[in-house]
PDB file of C-alpha atoms in Angstrom:
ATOM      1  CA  UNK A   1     -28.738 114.339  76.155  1.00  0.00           C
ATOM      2  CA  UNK A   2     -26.546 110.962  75.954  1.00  0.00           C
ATOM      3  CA  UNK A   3     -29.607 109.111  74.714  1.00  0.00           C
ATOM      4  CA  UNK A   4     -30.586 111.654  71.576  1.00  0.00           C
ATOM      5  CA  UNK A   5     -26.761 111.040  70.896  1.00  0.00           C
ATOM      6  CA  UNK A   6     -27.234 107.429  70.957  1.00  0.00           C
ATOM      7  CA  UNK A   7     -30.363 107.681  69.239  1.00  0.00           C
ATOM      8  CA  UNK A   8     -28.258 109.535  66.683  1.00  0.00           C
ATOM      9  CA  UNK A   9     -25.405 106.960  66.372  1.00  0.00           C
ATOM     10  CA  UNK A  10     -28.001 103.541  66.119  1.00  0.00           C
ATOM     11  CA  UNK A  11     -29.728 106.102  63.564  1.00  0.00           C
ATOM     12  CA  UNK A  12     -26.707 106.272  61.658  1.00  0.00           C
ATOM     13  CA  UNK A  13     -25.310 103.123  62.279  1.00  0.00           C
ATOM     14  CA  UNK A  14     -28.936 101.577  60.644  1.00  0.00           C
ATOM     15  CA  UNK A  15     -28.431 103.950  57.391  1.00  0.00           C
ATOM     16  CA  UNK A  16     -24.936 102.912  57.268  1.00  0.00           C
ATOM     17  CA  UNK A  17     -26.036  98.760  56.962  1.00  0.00           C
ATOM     18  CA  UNK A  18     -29.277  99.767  54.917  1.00  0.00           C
ATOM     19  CA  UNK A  19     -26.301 101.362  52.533  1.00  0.00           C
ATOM     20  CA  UNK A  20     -24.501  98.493  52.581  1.00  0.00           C
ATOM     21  CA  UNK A  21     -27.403  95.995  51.507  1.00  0.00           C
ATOM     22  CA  UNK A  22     -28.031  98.019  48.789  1.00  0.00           C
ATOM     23  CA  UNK A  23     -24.338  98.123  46.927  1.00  0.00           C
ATOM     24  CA  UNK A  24     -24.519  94.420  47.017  1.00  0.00           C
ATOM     25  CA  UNK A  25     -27.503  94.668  45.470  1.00  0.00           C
ATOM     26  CA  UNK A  26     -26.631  96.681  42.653  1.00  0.00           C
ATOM     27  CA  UNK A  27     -23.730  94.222  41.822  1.00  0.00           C
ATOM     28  CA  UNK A  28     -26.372  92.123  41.226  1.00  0.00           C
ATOM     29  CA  UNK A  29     -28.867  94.104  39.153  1.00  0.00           C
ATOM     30  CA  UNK A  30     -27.950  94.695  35.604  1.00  0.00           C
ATOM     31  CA  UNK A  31     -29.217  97.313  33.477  1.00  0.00           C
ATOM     32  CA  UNK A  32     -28.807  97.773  29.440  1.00  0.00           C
ATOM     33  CA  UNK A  33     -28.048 100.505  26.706  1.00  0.00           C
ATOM     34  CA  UNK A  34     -28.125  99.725  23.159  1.00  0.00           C
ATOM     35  CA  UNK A  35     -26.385 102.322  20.464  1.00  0.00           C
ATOM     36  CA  UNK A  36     -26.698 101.840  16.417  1.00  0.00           C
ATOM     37  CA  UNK A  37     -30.172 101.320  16.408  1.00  0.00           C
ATOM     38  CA  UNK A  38     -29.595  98.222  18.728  1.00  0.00           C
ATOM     39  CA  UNK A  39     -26.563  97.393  16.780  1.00  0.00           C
ATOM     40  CA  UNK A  40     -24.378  97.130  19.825  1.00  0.00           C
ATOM     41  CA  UNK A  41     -25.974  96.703  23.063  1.00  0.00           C
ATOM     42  CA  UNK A  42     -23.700  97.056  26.731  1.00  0.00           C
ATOM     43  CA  UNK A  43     -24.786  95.235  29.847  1.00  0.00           C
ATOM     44  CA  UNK A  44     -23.353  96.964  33.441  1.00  0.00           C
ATOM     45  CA  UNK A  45     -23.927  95.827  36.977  1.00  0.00           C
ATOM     46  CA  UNK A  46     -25.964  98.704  38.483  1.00  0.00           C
ATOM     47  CA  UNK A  47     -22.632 100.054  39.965  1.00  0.00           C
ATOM     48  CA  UNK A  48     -21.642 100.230  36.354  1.00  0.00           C
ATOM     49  CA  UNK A  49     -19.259  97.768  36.003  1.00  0.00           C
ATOM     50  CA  UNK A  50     -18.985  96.367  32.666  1.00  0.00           C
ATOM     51  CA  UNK A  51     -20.934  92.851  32.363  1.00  0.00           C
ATOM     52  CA  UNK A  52     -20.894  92.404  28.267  1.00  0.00           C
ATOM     53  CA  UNK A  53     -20.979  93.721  24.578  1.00  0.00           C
ATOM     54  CA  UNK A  54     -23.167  92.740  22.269  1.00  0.00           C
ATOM     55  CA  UNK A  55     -22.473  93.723  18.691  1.00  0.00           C
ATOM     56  CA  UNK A  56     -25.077  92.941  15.597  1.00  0.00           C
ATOM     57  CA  UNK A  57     -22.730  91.054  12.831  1.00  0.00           C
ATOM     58  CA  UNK A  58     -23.972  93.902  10.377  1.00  0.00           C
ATOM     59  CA  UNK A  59     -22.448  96.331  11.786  1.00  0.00           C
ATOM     60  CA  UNK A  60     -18.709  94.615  11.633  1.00  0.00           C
ATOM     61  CA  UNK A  61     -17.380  96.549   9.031  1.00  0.00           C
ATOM     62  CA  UNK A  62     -13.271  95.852   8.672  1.00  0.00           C
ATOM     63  CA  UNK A  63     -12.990  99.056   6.600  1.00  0.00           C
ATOM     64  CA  UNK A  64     -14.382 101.295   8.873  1.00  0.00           C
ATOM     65  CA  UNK A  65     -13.430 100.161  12.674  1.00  0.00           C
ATOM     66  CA  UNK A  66     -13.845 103.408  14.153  1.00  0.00           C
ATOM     67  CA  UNK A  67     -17.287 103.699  13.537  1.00  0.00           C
ATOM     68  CA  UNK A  68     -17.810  99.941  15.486  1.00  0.00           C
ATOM     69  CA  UNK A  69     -15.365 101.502  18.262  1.00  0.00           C
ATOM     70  CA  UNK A  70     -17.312 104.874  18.373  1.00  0.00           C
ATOM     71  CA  UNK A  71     -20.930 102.595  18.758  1.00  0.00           C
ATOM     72  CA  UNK A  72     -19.427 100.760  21.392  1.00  0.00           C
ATOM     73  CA  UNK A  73     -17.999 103.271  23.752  1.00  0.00           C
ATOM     74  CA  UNK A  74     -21.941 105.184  22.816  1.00  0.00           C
ATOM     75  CA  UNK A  75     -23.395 101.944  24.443  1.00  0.00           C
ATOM     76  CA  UNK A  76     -20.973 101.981  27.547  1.00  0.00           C
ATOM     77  CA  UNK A  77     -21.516 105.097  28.378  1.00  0.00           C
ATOM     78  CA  UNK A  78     -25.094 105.213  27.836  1.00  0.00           C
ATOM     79  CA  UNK A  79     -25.180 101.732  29.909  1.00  0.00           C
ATOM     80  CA  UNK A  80     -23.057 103.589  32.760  1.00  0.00           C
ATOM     81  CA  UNK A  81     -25.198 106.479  32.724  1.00  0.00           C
ATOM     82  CA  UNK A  82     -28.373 104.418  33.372  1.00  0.00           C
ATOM     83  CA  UNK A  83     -26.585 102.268  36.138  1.00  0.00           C
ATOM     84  CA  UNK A  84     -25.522 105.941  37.854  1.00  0.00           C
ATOM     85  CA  UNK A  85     -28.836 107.306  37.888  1.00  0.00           C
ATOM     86  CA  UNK A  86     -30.769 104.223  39.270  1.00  0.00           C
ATOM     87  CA  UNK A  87     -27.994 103.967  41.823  1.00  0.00           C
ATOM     88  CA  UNK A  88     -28.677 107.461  43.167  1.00  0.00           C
ATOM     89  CA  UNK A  89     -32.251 106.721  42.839  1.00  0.00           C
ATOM     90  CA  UNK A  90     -31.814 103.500  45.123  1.00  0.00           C
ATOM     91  CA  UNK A  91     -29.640 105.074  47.242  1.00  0.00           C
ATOM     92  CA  UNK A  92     -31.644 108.435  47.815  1.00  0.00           C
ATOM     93  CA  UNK A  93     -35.088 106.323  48.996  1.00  0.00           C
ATOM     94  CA  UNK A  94     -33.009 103.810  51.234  1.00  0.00           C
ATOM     95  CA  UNK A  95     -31.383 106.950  52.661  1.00  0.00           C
ATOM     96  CA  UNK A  96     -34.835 108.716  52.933  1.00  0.00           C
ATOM     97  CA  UNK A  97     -33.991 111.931  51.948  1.00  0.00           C
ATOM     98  CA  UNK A  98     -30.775 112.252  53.676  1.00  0.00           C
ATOM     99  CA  UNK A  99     -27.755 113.145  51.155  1.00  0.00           C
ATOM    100  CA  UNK A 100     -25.854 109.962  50.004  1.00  0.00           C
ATOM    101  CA  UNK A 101     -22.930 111.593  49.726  1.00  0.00           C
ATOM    102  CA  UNK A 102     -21.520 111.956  53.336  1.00  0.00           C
ATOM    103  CA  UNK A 103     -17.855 111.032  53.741  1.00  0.00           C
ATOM    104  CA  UNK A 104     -17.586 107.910  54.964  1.00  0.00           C
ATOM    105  CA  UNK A 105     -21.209 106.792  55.038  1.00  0.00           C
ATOM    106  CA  UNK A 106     -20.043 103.825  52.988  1.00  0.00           C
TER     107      UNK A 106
END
């Protein structure tokens, strides 16, 4: 019985460092969302952290900012979006199969 437990814990204990090799590695991959018809383009980490704006001079247009503001929070969020999914993605196949959201596992 003790060693299933402690079969169980190295188990866990391997997912756990797996887990942890991966979130670095997301900080590291970046992925990209573009709104406008590529007007403004976002860069995130794969955690979804913010890495840079890129806006088309065209589309400056000092008598309408709102529609520059509404393309750029489009591209965030479209950026974020795509660096959520491919983190669940990663973190479903390291975890093979197992749910990646267990308190604590990280």
């Amino acid at each position: 019985m003790m060693t299933d437990i402690q079969q169980i814990v190295k188990m866990g204990q391997q997912l756990q460092a797996r887990m942890k090799e991966l979130q670095d590695a997301l900080q590291t991959e970046e992925l990209a969302a573009s709104s406008g018809g590529g007007m403004v383009t976002a860069r995130v980490t794969g955690k979804g952290d913010l890495k840079s704006i890129a806006i088309d001079p065209e589309v400056i247009d000092p008598d309408d900012p709102e529609m520059l503001e509404d393309l750029v929070v489009a591209a965030v969020a479209e950026a974020q979006n795509r660096a959520r999914d491919f983190s669940e993605e990663r973190m479903r196949g390291a975890a093979g199969g197992l749910p990646v959201n267990v308190p604590g596992l990280f």
